[in-house]
C-alpha cells in the first residue's frame, strides 16, 4: 500500500491471529459496507523476547517492512518505544505512563509537529474491574487519545474469542503508521 493511501484512512480494523510462538496482527481497511476490507498491513511480534520489537509489513508475505517499533531498554515499567519507517527513519514514539497506569492505563504518543498525545482507558470502572477482579481481566478496553483536549484517535476493543479492534482517526495530521504501531502495541504490550 502506498503511504498516501494509508494516510487517507480514517478508520481501520486490527485483528489478532492465533499462533503458538508469535503474535500476529492484520490491519484492514474498512469496506464501503462497514465490514473488513483489504489488508493494509501485517504485524508480527516474537514472544518471550528480551527487548520488545514488532515489525509491521505491507502484507502477510513479510517481504516488505512498512514500519516497526522497538523498546529502548530491556526491562522498563514505563518503557519508551521508538517507531521507525522501513528505512529506520523516526516516525515518532509512544510510552506507557507507569504511575497513571496503576488505576487506568495511560500512554503518551509523540510525533514531530504535533503536541503530545495522551491516551487513556475510557472507562475507569472497567479499568478497575480488570485490575482487581482476576476473573474479569478479559473485559474489553477502549482508549481515547487526545492532544490539548482535542480527540486524535481512538482504539475500541470488540467482544470475541480473539482480539479485534476498531481504530478511528479524528486528526488528519497524525501519521497512520504511528497509530497502527500504538494500536498493535496496546494489544501486544498492555499486560506488561
CSV table of C-alpha atoms in Angstrom, one decimal:
chain,number,residue,atom,x,y,z
A,1,UNK,CA,0.0,0.0,0.0
A,2,UNK,CA,1.2,3.5,-0.8
A,3,UNK,CA,1.8,5.8,2.1
A,4,UNK,CA,-0.6,8.4,0.7
A,5,UNK,CA,-3.3,5.8,0.5
A,6,UNK,CA,-2.6,4.7,4.1
A,7,UNK,CA,-2.6,8.3,5.3
A,8,UNK,CA,-6.1,8.8,3.7
A,9,UNK,CA,-7.6,6.1,6.0
A,10,UNK,CA,-9.9,7.5,8.8
A,11,UNK,CA,-10.8,4.1,10.2
A,12,UNK,CA,-9.4,0.6,10.1
A,13,UNK,CA,-9.7,-2.8,11.8
A,14,UNK,CA,-7.0,-4.7,13.7
A,15,UNK,CA,-7.4,-8.4,14.3
A,16,UNK,CA,-5.0,-10.7,16.1
A,17,UNK,CA,-4.2,-14.1,14.6
A,18,UNK,CA,-3.8,-17.0,17.0
A,19,UNK,CA,-0.3,-18.5,16.7
A,20,UNK,CA,1.8,-20.5,19.1
A,21,UNK,CA,5.2,-18.7,19.1
A,22,UNK,CA,4.4,-15.2,17.7
A,23,UNK,CA,1.8,-12.6,18.0
A,24,UNK,CA,0.4,-11.6,14.6
A,25,UNK,CA,-2.0,-8.9,13.6
A,26,UNK,CA,-3.9,-8.0,10.5
A,27,UNK,CA,-4.6,-4.3,9.8
A,28,UNK,CA,-7.5,-4.0,7.4
A,29,UNK,CA,-9.3,-1.1,5.7
A,30,UNK,CA,-13.0,-0.6,6.2
A,31,UNK,CA,-15.1,-1.6,3.2
A,32,UNK,CA,-17.9,0.6,2.0
A,33,UNK,CA,-20.5,-1.6,3.8
A,34,UNK,CA,-18.6,-1.3,7.1
A,35,UNK,CA,-17.0,-4.7,7.1
A,36,UNK,CA,-13.4,-5.6,6.9
A,37,UNK,CA,-11.8,-4.6,3.7
A,38,UNK,CA,-8.4,-5.1,2.1
A,39,UNK,CA,-5.2,-5.8,4.1
A,40,UNK,CA,-3.3,-2.6,4.8
A,41,UNK,CA,-0.5,-4.1,7.0
A,42,UNK,CA,0.6,-7.2,8.8
A,43,UNK,CA,2.4,-7.1,12.2
A,44,UNK,CA,4.4,-9.8,13.9
A,45,UNK,CA,5.9,-9.8,17.4
A,46,UNK,CA,8.1,-12.6,18.7
A,47,UNK,CA,7.0,-13.8,22.2
A,48,UNK,CA,9.5,-14.0,25.0
A,49,UNK,CA,11.9,-11.5,23.5
A,50,UNK,CA,14.3,-9.7,25.9
A,51,UNK,CA,13.7,-6.4,24.2
A,52,UNK,CA,10.2,-5.9,22.7
A,53,UNK,CA,10.2,-5.4,19.0
A,54,UNK,CA,7.4,-5.6,16.4
A,55,UNK,CA,7.8,-5.4,12.7
A,56,UNK,CA,4.9,-4.3,10.5
A,57,UNK,CA,4.9,-5.4,6.9
A,58,UNK,CA,2.9,-4.3,3.8
A,59,UNK,CA,1.3,-7.8,3.8
A,60,UNK,CA,1.5,-11.3,5.3
A,61,UNK,CA,4.2,-12.4,2.9
A,62,UNK,CA,6.5,-10.4,5.2
A,63,UNK,CA,8.7,-9.3,2.3
A,64,UNK,CA,8.4,-5.5,2.6
A,65,UNK,CA,8.6,-3.9,6.0
A,66,UNK,CA,6.4,-0.8,6.4
A,67,UNK,CA,7.4,0.2,9.9
A,68,UNK,CA,8.4,-1.1,13.2
A,69,UNK,CA,8.7,-0.3,16.9
A,70,UNK,CA,11.2,-1.3,19.4
A,71,UNK,CA,11.7,-0.7,23.2
A,72,UNK,CA,14.7,1.5,24.1
A,73,UNK,CA,15.5,-0.7,27.1
A,74,UNK,CA,15.2,-4.4,28.0
A,75,UNK,CA,13.1,-4.0,31.2
A,76,UNK,CA,11.4,-0.8,32.0
A,77,UNK,CA,8.0,-0.4,33.6
A,78,UNK,CA,7.4,2.9,31.7
A,79,UNK,CA,9.1,1.7,28.6
A,80,UNK,CA,9.5,4.0,25.6
A,81,UNK,CA,9.1,2.5,22.1
A,82,UNK,CA,10.6,4.2,19.1
A,83,UNK,CA,8.6,3.9,15.9
A,84,UNK,CA,10.5,4.0,12.6
A,85,UNK,CA,9.8,3.6,8.9
A,86,UNK,CA,11.1,0.8,6.7
A,87,UNK,CA,14.4,2.5,6.4
A,88,UNK,CA,14.9,3.2,10.1
A,89,UNK,CA,13.9,6.9,10.0
A,90,UNK,CA,12.0,8.1,13.1
A,91,UNK,CA,8.2,8.5,12.8
A,92,UNK,CA,7.5,9.1,16.5
A,93,UNK,CA,7.4,7.2,19.8
A,94,UNK,CA,5.0,6.0,22.4
A,95,UNK,CA,5.5,5.2,26.1
A,96,UNK,CA,3.5,3.9,29.0
A,97,UNK,CA,2.9,6.2,32.0
A,98,UNK,CA,3.5,3.7,34.7
A,99,UNK,CA,2.2,5.8,37.6
A,100,UNK,CA,-1.1,6.8,36.0
A,101,UNK,CA,-1.5,3.2,34.7
A,102,UNK,CA,-1.8,1.8,38.1
A,103,UNK,CA,-5.5,2.6,38.1
A,104,UNK,CA,-6.2,3.4,34.4
A,105,UNK,CA,-3.8,2.5,31.6
A,106,UNK,CA,-2.3,5.6,30.1
A,107,UNK,CA,0.0,6.0,27.1
A,108,UNK,CA,1.8,9.1,25.6
A,109,UNK,CA,2.4,9.4,21.9
A,110,UNK,CA,4.7,11.8,20.3
A,111,UNK,CA,5.1,12.9,16.6
A,112,UNK,CA,7.2,15.8,15.4
A,113,UNK,CA,5.0,18.9,14.7
A,114,UNK,CA,2.1,17.8,16.9
A,115,UNK,CA,1.6,18.4,20.6
A,116,UNK,CA,2.0,15.4,22.9
A,117,UNK,CA,-0.9,13.0,22.6
A,118,UNK,CA,-2.2,11.2,25.7
A,119,UNK,CA,-4.3,8.0,25.5
A,120,UNK,CA,-6.2,6.6,28.5
A,121,UNK,CA,-8.7,3.8,29.1
A,122,UNK,CA,-12.1,5.3,28.5
A,123,UNK,CA,-13.9,3.7,31.5
A,124,UNK,CA,-12.5,3.9,35.0
A,125,UNK,CA,-14.9,1.3,36.4
A,126,UNK,CA,-13.9,-1.2,33.7
A,127,UNK,CA,-10.2,-0.4,34.2
A,128,UNK,CA,-10.6,-1.0,38.0
A,129,UNK,CA,-12.6,-4.3,37.4
A,130,UNK,CA,-9.9,-5.6,35.0
A,131,UNK,CA,-7.2,-4.9,37.6
A,132,UNK,CA,-8.8,-6.0,40.8
A,133,UNK,CA,-11.1,-8.9,39.8
A,134,UNK,CA,-9.0,-11.6,38.1
A,135,UNK,CA,-12.0,-13.3,36.6
A,136,UNK,CA,-12.8,-10.1,34.7
A,137,UNK,CA,-9.4,-9.4,33.2
A,138,UNK,CA,-10.9,-10.4,29.8
A,139,UNK,CA,-13.2,-7.3,29.7
A,140,UNK,CA,-12.7,-5.2,26.6
A,141,UNK,CA,-10.9,-1.9,27.0
A,142,UNK,CA,-11.3,1.2,24.9
A,143,UNK,CA,-8.7,4.0,24.6
A,144,UNK,CA,-9.2,7.6,23.7
A,145,UNK,CA,-6.1,9.6,22.5
A,146,UNK,CA,-6.3,13.4,22.7
A,147,UNK,CA,-4.0,16.4,22.5
A,148,UNK,CA,-4.9,19.7,24.1
A,149,UNK,CA,-8.4,18.5,24.8
A,150,UNK,CA,-9.0,17.6,21.1
A,151,UNK,CA,-9.5,14.0,20.0
A,152,UNK,CA,-6.8,12.5,17.8
A,153,UNK,CA,-7.7,8.8,17.6
A,154,UNK,CA,-9.4,6.0,19.5
A,155,UNK,CA,-9.0,2.3,19.8
A,156,UNK,CA,-12.1,0.2,20.7
A,157,UNK,CA,-11.7,-3.5,21.5
A,158,UNK,CA,-14.6,-5.6,20.4
A,159,UNK,CA,-16.0,-8.7,22.1
A,160,UNK,CA,-14.9,-12.0,20.7
A,161,UNK,CA,-12.7,-15.1,21.2
A,162,UNK,CA,-9.7,-13.3,19.6
A,163,UNK,CA,-8.7,-9.7,20.0
A,164,UNK,CA,-10.3,-7.3,17.4
A,165,UNK,CA,-10.2,-3.5,17.4
A,166,UNK,CA,-11.7,-0.7,15.6
A,167,UNK,CA,-9.4,2.3,15.2
A,168,UNK,CA,-10.9,5.7,14.3
A,169,UNK,CA,-8.8,8.7,13.5
A,170,UNK,CA,-10.1,12.2,14.1
A,171,UNK,CA,-6.9,14.3,13.5
A,172,UNK,CA,-5.8,14.1,9.8
A,173,UNK,CA,-2.2,15.1,10.7
A,174,UNK,CA,-1.4,12.1,12.8
A,175,UNK,CA,0.8,9.6,10.9
A,176,UNK,CA,-1.3,6.5,10.4
A,177,UNK,CA,1.9,4.3,10.8
A,178,UNK,CA,2.2,5.7,14.3
A,179,UNK,CA,-1.4,5.0,15.0
A,180,UNK,CA,-1.0,1.4,13.8
A,181,UNK,CA,2.1,0.9,16.0
A,182,UNK,CA,0.3,2.3,19.1
A,183,UNK,CA,-2.9,0.2,18.4
A,184,UNK,CA,-0.9,-3.0,17.9
A,185,UNK,CA,1.2,-2.1,21.0
A,186,UNK,CA,-1.9,-1.8,23.1
A,187,UNK,CA,-2.7,-5.4,22.5
A,188,UNK,CA,0.9,-6.7,22.5
A,189,UNK,CA,2.2,-4.7,25.4
A,190,UNK,CA,-0.9,-3.8,27.6
A,191,UNK,CA,-0.4,-6.7,30.1
A,192,UNK,CA,3.3,-5.8,30.7
